[in-house]
mmCIF file of C-alpha atoms and ligand atoms in Angstrom:
data_model
loop_
_atom_site.group_PDB
_atom_site.id
_atom_site.type_symbol
_atom_site.label_atom_id
_atom_site.label_comp_id
_atom_site.label_asym_id
_atom_site.label_seq_id
_atom_site.Cartn_x
_atom_site.Cartn_y
_atom_site.Cartn_z
ATOM 1 C CA MET A 481 -42.533 20.360 -25.357
ATOM 2 C CA GLN A 482 -44.193 16.981 -26.206
ATOM 3 C CA ALA A 483 -45.600 15.613 -22.955
ATOM 4 C CA VAL A 484 -45.112 11.874 -22.226
ATOM 5 C CA PRO A 485 -48.358 10.421 -20.724
ATOM 6 C CA PHE A 486 -48.102 7.540 -18.191
ATOM 7 C CA LEU A 487 -50.383 5.371 -20.443
ATOM 8 C CA ASP A 488 -52.474 6.415 -23.441
ATOM 9 C CA LEU A 489 -55.791 4.476 -23.293
ATOM 10 C CA ARG A 490 -57.317 6.623 -26.004
ATOM 11 C CA ALA A 491 -54.555 5.762 -28.455
ATOM 12 C CA GLY A 492 -55.233 2.137 -27.569
ATOM 13 C CA TYR A 493 -58.829 2.501 -28.626
ATOM 14 C CA HIS A 494 -58.048 4.363 -31.817
ATOM 15 C CA SER A 495 -55.578 1.697 -32.927
ATOM 16 C CA LEU A 496 -58.546 -0.780 -33.015
ATOM 17 C CA LYS A 497 -61.485 1.527 -33.493
ATOM 18 C CA PRO A 498 -63.254 -0.185 -36.414
ATOM 19 C CA GLU A 499 -63.076 -3.656 -34.800
ATOM 20 C CA ILE A 500 -64.141 -2.426 -31.348
ATOM 21 C CA ASP A 501 -67.008 -0.289 -32.725
ATOM 22 C CA ALA A 502 -68.243 -3.300 -34.762
ATOM 23 C CA ALA A 503 -68.130 -5.545 -31.684
ATOM 24 C CA VAL A 504 -70.081 -3.120 -29.539
ATOM 25 C CA ALA A 505 -72.673 -2.535 -32.330
ATOM 26 C CA ARG A 506 -73.088 -6.316 -32.711
ATOM 27 C CA VAL A 507 -73.929 -6.734 -29.031
ATOM 28 C CA LEU A 508 -76.317 -3.766 -29.026
ATOM 29 C CA ASP A 509 -78.049 -5.170 -32.072
ATOM 30 C CA SER A 510 -78.320 -8.672 -30.613
ATOM 31 C CA GLY A 511 -80.787 -7.732 -27.934
ATOM 32 C CA TRP A 512 -78.885 -9.980 -25.487
ATOM 33 C CA TYR A 513 -77.422 -7.857 -22.692
ATOM 34 C CA ILE A 514 -76.690 -10.222 -19.721
ATOM 35 C CA LEU A 515 -74.400 -13.341 -20.032
ATOM 36 C CA GLY A 516 -75.093 -15.289 -23.201
ATOM 37 C CA PRO A 517 -72.924 -16.055 -26.310
ATOM 38 C CA GLU A 518 -70.582 -13.073 -26.183
ATOM 39 C CA VAL A 519 -69.521 -13.913 -22.633
ATOM 40 C CA GLU A 520 -69.246 -17.603 -23.475
ATOM 41 C CA THR A 521 -67.103 -16.857 -26.464
ATOM 42 C CA PHE A 522 -64.689 -14.804 -24.469
ATOM 43 C CA GLU A 523 -64.510 -17.328 -21.615
ATOM 44 C CA GLN A 524 -63.619 -19.995 -24.135
ATOM 45 C CA ALA A 525 -60.945 -17.823 -25.766
ATOM 46 C CA PHE A 526 -59.426 -16.647 -22.549
ATOM 47 C CA SER A 527 -59.251 -20.096 -20.952
ATOM 48 C CA ASN A 528 -57.494 -21.369 -24.151
ATOM 49 C CA TYR A 529 -55.139 -18.350 -23.957
ATOM 50 C CA CYS A 530 -54.344 -19.108 -20.227
ATOM 51 C CA GLU A 531 -53.931 -22.824 -20.850
ATOM 52 C CA ALA A 532 -56.648 -23.447 -18.273
ATOM 53 C CA ALA A 533 -59.583 -25.836 -18.429
ATOM 54 C CA HIS A 534 -62.151 -23.309 -17.242
ATOM 55 C CA CYS A 535 -62.847 -19.546 -17.239
ATOM 56 C CA VAL A 536 -65.760 -17.744 -15.525
ATOM 57 C CA GLY A 537 -66.209 -14.123 -16.368
ATOM 58 C CA VAL A 538 -67.120 -11.821 -13.389
ATOM 59 C CA ALA A 539 -67.704 -8.128 -12.816
ATOM 60 C CA ASN A 540 -64.178 -7.114 -11.758
ATOM 61 C CA GLY A 541 -60.849 -8.303 -10.331
ATOM 62 C CA LEU A 542 -61.843 -7.806 -6.656
ATOM 63 C CA ASP A 543 -64.953 -9.944 -7.200
ATOM 64 C CA ALA A 544 -62.787 -12.614 -8.831
ATOM 65 C CA LEU A 545 -60.751 -12.782 -5.578
ATOM 66 C CA ILE A 546 -63.864 -12.654 -3.290
ATOM 67 C CA LEU A 547 -65.694 -15.389 -5.315
ATOM 68 C CA SER A 548 -62.583 -17.551 -5.263
ATOM 69 C CA LEU A 549 -62.257 -17.322 -1.488
ATOM 70 C CA ARG A 550 -66.020 -18.117 -1.214
ATOM 71 C CA ALA A 551 -65.684 -21.072 -3.549
ATOM 72 C CA LEU A 552 -63.047 -22.420 -1.109
ATOM 73 C CA ASP A 553 -65.415 -21.857 1.855
ATOM 74 C CA ILE A 554 -63.050 -19.405 3.457
ATOM 75 C CA ARG A 555 -64.921 -17.356 6.063
ATOM 76 C CA GLN A 556 -65.026 -15.626 9.420
ATOM 77 C CA GLY A 557 -62.127 -16.690 11.663
ATOM 78 C CA ASP A 558 -59.933 -18.013 8.889
ATOM 79 C CA GLU A 559 -56.577 -16.600 7.999
ATOM 80 C CA VAL A 560 -55.253 -16.040 4.509
ATOM 81 C CA ILE A 561 -51.600 -15.259 3.725
ATOM 82 C CA VAL A 562 -51.197 -12.274 1.479
ATOM 83 C CA PRO A 563 -48.239 -10.157 0.313
ATOM 84 C CA SER A 564 -47.393 -7.193 2.444
ATOM 85 C CA ASN A 565 -46.518 -5.416 -0.852
ATOM 86 C CA THR A 566 -49.580 -5.362 -3.101
ATOM 87 C CA PHE A 567 -52.519 -3.366 -4.319
ATOM 88 C CA ILE A 568 -55.054 -3.284 -1.498
ATOM 89 C CA ALA A 569 -57.696 -5.308 -3.420
ATOM 90 C CA THR A 570 -55.759 -8.534 -2.447
ATOM 91 C CA TRP A 571 -56.350 -7.711 1.205
ATOM 92 C CA LEU A 572 -59.865 -6.372 0.785
ATOM 93 C CA ALA A 573 -61.098 -9.611 -0.749
ATOM 94 C CA VAL A 574 -59.919 -11.549 2.348
ATOM 95 C CA SER A 575 -61.599 -9.027 4.617
ATOM 96 C CA ALA A 576 -64.805 -9.124 2.527
ATOM 97 C CA VAL A 577 -65.381 -12.824 3.417
ATOM 98 C CA GLY A 578 -64.744 -12.081 7.081
ATOM 99 C CA ALA A 579 -61.265 -13.712 7.149
ATOM 100 C CA ILE A 580 -58.026 -12.136 8.257
ATOM 101 C CA PRO A 581 -55.190 -11.060 5.867
ATOM 102 C CA VAL A 582 -51.844 -12.169 7.263
ATOM 103 C CA PRO A 583 -49.059 -10.327 5.531
ATOM 104 C CA VAL A 584 -45.759 -11.830 4.387
ATOM 105 C CA GLU A 585 -42.894 -9.763 3.213
ATOM 106 C CA PRO A 586 -41.604 -9.789 -0.422
ATOM 107 C CA ASP A 587 -38.383 -11.099 -1.846
ATOM 108 C CA PRO A 588 -36.220 -7.912 -1.963
ATOM 109 C CA LEU A 589 -35.153 -8.586 -5.559
ATOM 110 C CA THR A 590 -38.435 -9.543 -7.261
ATOM 111 C CA TYR A 591 -40.888 -7.569 -4.970
ATOM 112 C CA ASN A 592 -43.172 -10.623 -4.916
ATOM 113 C CA ILE A 593 -44.033 -12.707 -1.874
ATOM 114 C CA ASP A 594 -41.014 -14.503 -0.382
ATOM 115 C CA PRO A 595 -41.822 -18.201 -0.269
ATOM 116 C CA THR A 596 -39.190 -18.810 2.502
ATOM 117 C CA LYS A 597 -41.199 -16.471 4.798
ATOM 118 C CA ILE A 598 -44.563 -18.176 4.405
ATOM 119 C CA GLY A 599 -43.991 -21.101 6.769
ATOM 120 C CA SER A 600 -43.585 -18.871 9.878
ATOM 121 C CA ALA A 601 -46.859 -17.021 9.054
ATOM 122 C CA VAL A 602 -48.894 -20.183 9.024
ATOM 123 C CA SER A 603 -51.123 -20.809 12.013
ATOM 124 C CA PRO A 604 -53.774 -23.486 12.737
ATOM 125 C CA LYS A 605 -56.354 -20.964 11.300
ATOM 126 C CA THR A 606 -54.559 -20.493 7.982
ATOM 127 C CA ARG A 607 -56.577 -21.740 4.950
ATOM 128 C CA ALA A 608 -55.015 -20.266 1.879
ATOM 129 C CA ILE A 609 -52.256 -18.246 0.285
ATOM 130 C CA ILE A 610 -52.825 -15.447 -2.227
ATOM 131 C CA ALA A 611 -49.796 -14.978 -4.453
ATOM 132 C CA VAL A 612 -49.778 -11.728 -6.470
ATOM 133 C CA HIS A 613 -47.832 -11.462 -9.786
ATOM 134 C CA LEU A 614 -47.005 -7.825 -9.131
ATOM 135 C CA TYR A 615 -46.083 -5.476 -11.953
ATOM 136 C CA GLY A 616 -46.600 -8.342 -14.421
ATOM 137 C CA GLN A 617 -43.782 -10.520 -13.049
ATOM 138 C CA PRO A 618 -44.841 -14.018 -11.860
ATOM 139 C CA ALA A 619 -44.317 -14.905 -8.256
ATOM 140 C CA ASP A 620 -42.139 -17.927 -7.582
ATOM 141 C CA LEU A 621 -44.968 -20.428 -7.841
ATOM 142 C CA ASP A 622 -43.259 -23.776 -7.252
ATOM 143 C CA PRO A 623 -41.964 -23.149 -3.773
ATOM 144 C CA ILE A 624 -45.282 -21.413 -2.915
ATOM 145 C CA LEU A 625 -47.242 -24.451 -4.048
ATOM 146 C CA ALA A 626 -44.886 -26.820 -2.182
ATOM 147 C CA GLU A 627 -45.334 -24.731 0.997
ATOM 148 C CA ALA A 628 -49.090 -24.833 0.517
ATOM 149 C CA LYS A 629 -49.099 -28.606 0.018
ATOM 150 C CA HIS A 630 -47.018 -29.061 3.143
ATOM 151 C CA HIS A 631 -49.453 -27.092 5.255
ATOM 152 C CA GLN A 632 -52.618 -28.226 3.331
ATOM 153 C CA LEU A 633 -53.535 -24.732 2.109
ATOM 154 C CA ALA A 634 -55.281 -23.635 -1.028
ATOM 155 C CA VAL A 635 -53.482 -21.268 -3.394
ATOM 156 C CA ILE A 636 -55.040 -18.341 -5.312
ATOM 157 C CA GLU A 637 -53.059 -16.358 -7.853
ATOM 158 C CA ASP A 638 -53.880 -12.680 -8.206
ATOM 159 C CA ALA A 639 -52.964 -12.312 -11.816
ATOM 160 C CA ALA A 640 -54.633 -8.864 -12.326
ATOM 161 C CA GLN A 641 -51.306 -7.444 -13.657
ATOM 162 C CA ALA A 642 -49.948 -10.551 -15.472
ATOM 163 C CA HIS A 643 -52.035 -11.451 -18.629
ATOM 164 C CA GLY A 644 -49.746 -13.579 -20.704
ATOM 165 C CA ALA A 645 -46.837 -13.875 -18.290
ATOM 166 C CA THR A 646 -45.095 -17.279 -18.122
ATOM 167 C CA TYR A 647 -43.587 -19.118 -15.169
ATOM 168 C CA ASN A 648 -40.990 -21.697 -16.169
ATOM 169 C CA GLY A 649 -42.364 -21.507 -19.729
ATOM 170 C CA THR A 650 -46.000 -22.123 -18.730
ATOM 171 C CA ARG A 651 -48.646 -19.370 -19.082
ATOM 172 C CA VAL A 652 -50.005 -18.008 -15.788
ATOM 173 C CA GLY A 653 -53.576 -19.283 -15.627
ATOM 174 C CA ALA A 654 -53.850 -22.598 -13.790
ATOM 175 C CA HIS A 655 -50.789 -23.329 -11.688
ATOM 176 C CA ALA A 656 -52.711 -22.760 -8.416
ATOM 177 C CA ASP A 657 -56.277 -23.793 -7.453
ATOM 178 C CA LEU A 658 -57.742 -20.560 -8.769
ATOM 179 C CA VAL A 659 -56.339 -17.676 -10.839
ATOM 180 C CA CYS A 660 -57.966 -14.208 -10.642
ATOM 181 C CA TRP A 661 -57.963 -11.623 -13.415
ATOM 182 C CA SER A 662 -58.960 -8.018 -13.749
ATOM 183 C CA PHE A 663 -59.798 -6.247 -17.046
ATOM 184 C CA TYR A 664 -59.756 -2.807 -15.577
ATOM 185 C CA PRO A 665 -59.005 -0.490 -18.512
ATOM 186 C CA GLY A 666 -55.338 0.103 -17.612
ATOM 187 C CA LYS A 667 -54.488 -3.526 -17.272
ATOM 188 C CA ASN A 668 -52.554 -5.349 -20.011
ATOM 189 C CA LEU A 669 -55.828 -6.842 -21.268
ATOM 190 C CA GLY A 670 -58.247 -4.031 -20.440
ATOM 191 C CA ALA A 671 -61.911 -3.611 -21.069
ATOM 192 C CA MET A 672 -63.639 -0.272 -21.578
ATOM 193 C CA GLY A 673 -65.216 -0.410 -18.208
ATOM 194 C CA ASP A 674 -64.978 -3.004 -15.346
ATOM 195 C CA GLY A 675 -64.432 -6.656 -15.923
ATOM 196 C CA GLY A 676 -62.794 -9.748 -14.391
ATOM 197 C CA ALA A 677 -62.473 -13.483 -14.544
ATOM 198 C CA VAL A 678 -61.338 -16.606 -12.739
ATOM 199 C CA THR A 679 -59.482 -19.406 -14.508
ATOM 200 C CA THR A 680 -58.794 -22.822 -13.094
ATOM 201 C CA ASN A 681 -58.252 -26.501 -13.954
ATOM 202 C CA ARG A 682 -60.601 -27.536 -11.120
ATOM 203 C CA THR A 683 -64.066 -28.305 -12.364
ATOM 204 C CA ASP A 684 -65.530 -28.331 -8.837
ATOM 205 C CA LEU A 685 -64.293 -24.700 -8.195
ATOM 206 C CA SER A 686 -65.297 -23.473 -11.590
ATOM 207 C CA ASP A 687 -68.818 -24.822 -11.115
ATOM 208 C CA ARG A 688 -69.080 -23.259 -7.662
ATOM 209 C CA ILE A 689 -68.015 -19.795 -8.930
ATOM 210 C CA ARG A 690 -70.364 -20.078 -11.896
ATOM 211 C CA THR A 691 -73.195 -20.665 -9.384
ATOM 212 C CA LEU A 692 -72.087 -17.990 -6.876
ATOM 213 C CA HIS A 693 -71.609 -15.202 -9.414
ATOM 214 C CA ASN A 694 -75.283 -15.425 -10.663
ATOM 215 C CA TYR A 695 -77.334 -15.364 -7.431
ATOM 216 C CA GLY A 696 -76.285 -18.842 -6.330
ATOM 217 C CA SER A 697 -78.312 -20.160 -9.172
ATOM 218 C CA ARG A 698 -77.688 -22.527 -12.116
ATOM 219 C CA ALA A 699 -81.313 -22.927 -13.185
ATOM 220 C CA LYS A 700 -83.300 -19.764 -13.328
ATOM 221 C CA TYR A 701 -85.084 -19.011 -10.056
ATOM 222 C CA VAL A 702 -83.617 -22.041 -8.291
ATOM 223 C CA ASN A 703 -81.140 -20.756 -5.740
ATOM 224 C CA GLU A 704 -78.828 -23.362 -4.330
ATOM 225 C CA GLU A 705 -76.972 -20.915 -2.049
ATOM 226 C CA GLN A 706 -76.706 -17.212 -1.166
ATOM 227 C CA GLY A 707 -74.791 -16.009 -4.233
ATOM 228 C CA THR A 708 -74.234 -12.533 -5.550
ATOM 229 C CA ASN A 709 -74.523 -10.659 -8.912
ATOM 230 C CA SER A 710 -71.097 -10.391 -10.394
ATOM 231 C CA ARG A 711 -71.216 -11.037 -14.127
ATOM 232 C CA LEU A 712 -68.979 -10.007 -16.985
ATOM 233 C CA ASP A 713 -70.908 -7.557 -19.253
ATOM 234 C CA PRO A 714 -71.400 -8.885 -22.814
ATOM 235 C CA ILE A 715 -70.327 -5.549 -24.304
ATOM 236 C CA GLN A 716 -67.054 -5.767 -22.357
ATOM 237 C CA ALA A 717 -66.681 -9.438 -23.339
ATOM 238 C CA ALA A 718 -67.052 -8.557 -27.011
ATOM 239 C CA ILE A 719 -64.406 -5.808 -26.659
ATOM 240 C CA LEU A 720 -62.115 -8.186 -24.789
ATOM 241 C CA CYS A 721 -62.407 -10.786 -27.620
ATOM 242 C CA VAL A 722 -61.112 -8.120 -30.013
ATOM 243 C CA LYS A 723 -58.333 -7.097 -27.732
ATOM 244 C CA LEU A 724 -57.229 -10.597 -26.801
ATOM 245 C CA GLU A 725 -56.197 -11.158 -30.464
ATOM 246 C CA HIS A 726 -53.676 -8.260 -30.056
ATOM 247 C CA LEU A 727 -52.453 -9.054 -26.567
ATOM 248 C CA ASP A 728 -49.283 -10.939 -27.564
ATOM 249 C CA ASP A 729 -48.283 -8.127 -29.981
ATOM 250 C CA TRP A 730 -48.751 -5.611 -27.188
ATOM 251 C CA THR A 731 -46.698 -7.788 -24.853
ATOM 252 C CA VAL A 732 -43.834 -7.860 -27.424
ATOM 253 C CA ARG A 733 -43.931 -4.105 -27.470
ATOM 254 C CA ARG A 734 -43.923 -3.865 -23.731
ATOM 255 C CA ARG A 735 -40.997 -6.321 -23.591
ATOM 256 C CA ASN A 736 -39.011 -4.310 -26.146
ATOM 257 C CA LEU A 737 -39.554 -1.130 -24.212
ATOM 258 C CA ALA A 738 -38.620 -2.840 -20.985
ATOM 259 C CA SER A 739 -35.310 -4.203 -22.407
ATOM 260 C CA ASN A 740 -34.470 -0.762 -23.742
ATOM 261 C CA TYR A 741 -35.079 0.676 -20.222
ATOM 262 C CA LEU A 742 -33.039 -2.143 -18.671
ATOM 263 C CA ASP A 743 -30.136 -1.565 -21.108
ATOM 264 C CA ASN A 744 -30.007 2.268 -20.883
ATOM 265 C CA LEU A 745 -31.236 3.544 -17.511
ATOM 266 C CA LYS A 746 -28.431 4.575 -15.114
ATOM 267 C CA GLY A 747 -28.305 5.735 -11.479
ATOM 268 C CA VAL A 748 -31.566 3.976 -10.395
ATOM 269 C CA THR A 749 -32.403 0.486 -9.088
ATOM 270 C CA LEU A 750 -33.719 -1.575 -11.972
ATOM 271 C CA PRO A 751 -36.210 -4.456 -11.832
ATOM 272 C CA HIS A 752 -34.696 -7.921 -11.535
ATOM 273 C CA VAL A 753 -35.950 -10.771 -13.766
ATOM 274 C CA PRO A 754 -35.290 -14.269 -12.435
ATOM 275 C CA ASN A 755 -34.634 -16.936 -15.028
ATOM 276 C CA TRP A 756 -37.950 -18.721 -14.466
ATOM 277 C CA ALA A 757 -39.967 -15.632 -15.185
ATOM 278 C CA ASP A 758 -41.044 -14.099 -18.461
ATOM 279 C CA PRO A 759 -42.850 -10.890 -17.259
ATOM 280 C CA VAL A 760 -45.322 -8.879 -19.261
ATOM 281 C CA TRP A 761 -44.329 -5.525 -17.809
ATOM 282 C CA HIS A 762 -47.669 -4.175 -16.720
ATOM 283 C CA LEU A 763 -45.512 -1.625 -14.895
ATOM 284 C CA PHE A 764 -41.825 -0.791 -15.166
ATOM 285 C CA VAL A 765 -40.846 0.057 -11.680
ATOM 286 C CA ILE A 766 -37.496 1.602 -10.746
ATOM 287 C CA ARG A 767 -36.350 2.603 -7.281
ATOM 288 C CA HIS A 768 -34.515 5.758 -6.139
ATOM 289 C CA HIS A 769 -33.650 7.155 -2.685
ATOM 290 C CA ALA A 770 -34.972 10.612 -3.689
ATOM 291 C CA ARG A 771 -38.019 9.297 -5.429
ATOM 292 C CA ASP A 772 -40.368 12.228 -4.702
ATOM 293 C CA ILE A 773 -37.949 14.831 -6.032
ATOM 294 C CA LEU A 774 -37.270 12.705 -9.118
ATOM 295 C CA MET A 775 -40.938 12.356 -9.729
ATOM 296 C CA SER A 776 -41.650 16.108 -9.551
ATOM 297 C CA LYS A 777 -38.691 17.056 -11.698
ATOM 298 C CA LEU A 778 -39.801 14.540 -14.301
ATOM 299 C CA ALA A 779 -43.277 16.077 -14.112
ATOM 300 C CA GLU A 780 -41.779 19.577 -14.742
ATOM 301 C CA GLU A 781 -40.421 18.175 -18.003
ATOM 302 C CA GLY A 782 -43.824 16.771 -18.988
ATOM 303 C CA ILE A 783 -43.034 13.165 -18.059
ATOM 304 C CA SER A 784 -45.865 11.461 -16.134
ATOM 305 C CA THR A 785 -44.904 8.780 -13.633
ATOM 306 C CA MET A 786 -46.861 7.026 -10.892
ATOM 307 C CA ILE A 787 -46.201 5.264 -7.542
ATOM 308 C CA HIS A 788 -47.425 1.624 -7.110
ATOM 309 C CA TYR A 789 -48.153 1.923 -4.247
ATOM 310 C CA PRO A 790 -47.516 4.924 -1.969
ATOM 311 C CA ILE A 791 -49.029 3.412 1.226
ATOM 312 C CA PRO A 792 -48.793 -0.335 2.014
ATOM 313 C CA PRO A 793 -52.085 -1.927 2.967
ATOM 314 C CA HIS A 794 -51.040 -2.491 6.594
ATOM 315 C CA LEU A 795 -50.546 1.274 7.073
ATOM 316 C CA GLN A 796 -53.781 2.272 5.444
ATOM 317 C CA GLN A 797 -56.483 3.687 7.693
ATOM 318 C CA ALA A 798 -58.714 0.933 6.278
ATOM 319 C CA TYR A 799 -56.553 -1.579 8.280
ATOM 320 C CA ALA A 800 -55.986 0.567 11.371
ATOM 321 C CA ASP A 801 -58.035 -1.988 13.354
ATOM 322 C CA ARG A 802 -55.414 -4.690 12.716
ATOM 323 C CA GLY A 803 -52.976 -2.641 14.751
ATOM 324 C CA HIS A 804 -49.888 -3.082 12.428
ATOM 325 C CA ASP A 805 -47.443 -0.376 13.454
ATOM 326 C CA LYS A 806 -45.066 1.483 11.232
ATOM 327 C CA GLY A 807 -41.937 -0.785 10.944
ATOM 328 C CA ALA A 808 -44.016 -3.974 11.057
ATOM 329 C CA PHE A 809 -43.275 -4.802 7.379
ATOM 330 C CA PRO A 810 -40.126 -2.902 6.544
ATOM 331 C CA LEU A 811 -39.617 -4.035 2.981
ATOM 332 C CA ALA A 812 -43.136 -3.107 2.000
ATOM 333 C CA GLU A 813 -42.604 0.310 3.669
ATOM 334 C CA GLN A 814 -39.263 0.773 1.984
ATOM 335 C CA PHE A 815 -40.759 0.095 -1.482
ATOM 336 C CA ALA A 816 -43.610 2.548 -0.781
ATOM 337 C CA ASP A 817 -40.955 5.190 -0.151
ATOM 338 C CA ASP A 818 -38.725 4.607 -3.117
ATOM 339 C CA VAL A 819 -40.582 2.978 -6.003
ATOM 340 C CA LEU A 820 -41.466 4.852 -9.171
ATOM 341 C CA SER A 821 -43.323 3.547 -12.263
ATOM 342 C CA LEU A 822 -42.118 4.901 -15.486
ATOM 343 C CA PRO A 823 -44.319 5.220 -18.616
ATOM 344 C CA ILE A 824 -44.776 1.965 -20.566
ATOM 345 C CA GLY A 825 -47.511 0.639 -22.795
ATOM 346 C CA PRO A 826 -48.171 -0.782 -26.298
ATOM 347 C CA GLN A 827 -48.740 2.609 -27.826
ATOM 348 C CA MET A 828 -45.595 4.268 -26.433
ATOM 349 C CA GLN A 829 -43.194 5.489 -29.103
ATOM 350 C CA ARG A 830 -39.393 5.059 -29.000
ATOM 351 C CA GLU A 831 -38.885 8.884 -29.099
ATOM 352 C CA ALA A 832 -40.981 9.288 -26.012
ATOM 353 C CA GLN A 833 -39.026 6.563 -24.302
ATOM 354 C CA ASP A 834 -35.647 8.109 -25.271
ATOM 355 C CA LYS A 835 -36.881 11.310 -23.659
ATOM 356 C CA VAL A 836 -37.724 9.530 -20.403
ATOM 357 C CA ILE A 837 -34.343 7.686 -20.404
ATOM 358 C CA GLU A 838 -32.420 10.900 -21.051
ATOM 359 C CA ALA A 839 -34.290 12.744 -18.229
ATOM 360 C CA VAL A 840 -34.025 10.003 -15.647
ATOM 361 C CA ASN A 841 -30.319 9.479 -16.251
ATOM 362 C CA ARG A 842 -29.610 13.193 -16.052
ATOM 363 C CA LEU A 843 -31.707 13.830 -12.903
ATOM 364 C CA ALA A 844 -31.147 10.642 -11.006
ATOM 365 C CA SER A 845 -27.406 11.160 -10.760
ATOM 366 C CA GLN A 846 -27.855 14.751 -9.423
ATOM 367 C CA LEU A 847 -30.083 13.731 -6.534
HETATM 368 C C1 PLP B 1776 -56.321 -4.130 -10.477
HETATM 369 C C2 PLP B 1776 -55.963 -5.118 -9.412
HETATM 370 C C3 PLP B 1776 -57.011 -5.793 -8.708
HETATM 371 C C4 PLP B 1776 -58.478 -5.418 -8.736
HETATM 372 O O1 PLP B 1776 -59.042 -5.400 -9.953
HETATM 373 P P1 PLP B 1776 -60.338 -4.548 -10.211
HETATM 374 O O2 PLP B 1776 -60.878 -5.022 -11.545
HETATM 375 O O3 PLP B 1776 -59.982 -3.070 -10.248
HETATM 376 O O4 PLP B 1776 -61.338 -4.863 -9.143
HETATM 377 C C5 PLP B 1776 -56.610 -6.786 -7.790
HETATM 378 N N1 PLP B 1776 -55.327 -7.059 -7.551
HETATM 379 C C6 PLP B 1776 -54.390 -6.431 -8.248
HETATM 380 C C7 PLP B 1776 -52.909 -6.836 -7.947
HETATM 381 C C8 PLP B 1776 -54.649 -5.380 -9.150
HETATM 382 O O5 PLP B 1776 -53.647 -4.821 -9.784
#
């Protein structure tokens, strides 16, 4: 029995091994191991790719969010609107600057923050909205930006799962004030270690993040403010430059796999793609009322699946102090109970996908 992995990172490396090995060797040989030309080259390439004026490389996606909030002077006592249905990093960034994450439920069809529910979550303390492009599908940015303008709030996009996605035909990368990226290895554009970036069209915010991420300093040993150390590693930047060249091909492969899933899966709830979105399928998430049994039966047949995410942030022990009870955000809780991510990735072969489709269709109808 040929096992179907959830995602094969090693195959991804082997498909580009000569180029990646050469890039790593070049950095090692350069003697330049912090910031410098490799990081600058990647920042330029990624801002071009994202159709954004600026890109600042940082250490990881969580830091991209924290530095963005700091650049906006969001702090203790402020409130920030976040999706109830997201990876916990979105919330943790808000907490890290001392502000309070205020959850808003998703649109039940797209799983992304519901713009019509933002208004009632706004208070005099609200300073910003973080929209997450979950699973690689852009959130509905126009009404979110309109709501933000109406209430004079900043908007941050958490694009950690959405490299290359488009909203109304425009690349995700500079619709909002700041756009945050992760290059965690399993992301659509993944490094071989941690990495992250912020893209923006706002020169003031780009300058502020560039200062904050390097000890609050622009000139060596001159510290304008209490910054931090959160820099993109030049070895990772060199690897990301190689991989960025292939990202669009990989997205095409993900889209082909996704449309094959959409055309052929039966007996499960399939993802919905609104006409303004061109998603990049970081994850292909189905829903089924007997998710746990379906998952274990697929595992028995060698098919690896995952749950994104099994416990919503408001029910995590980490947020017990906020006092959100079970039932407080029913859609997020429902999704945690019935979502299942099927294998998808640029290296996945059609035969492996056919095996997944056959097994899901056979098992889902019996449960
Ligand atoms: C991966 C991810 C992050 C955090 O990125 P790291 O690089 O792991 O810190 C933030 N938000 C979302 C939605 C993510 O998927």
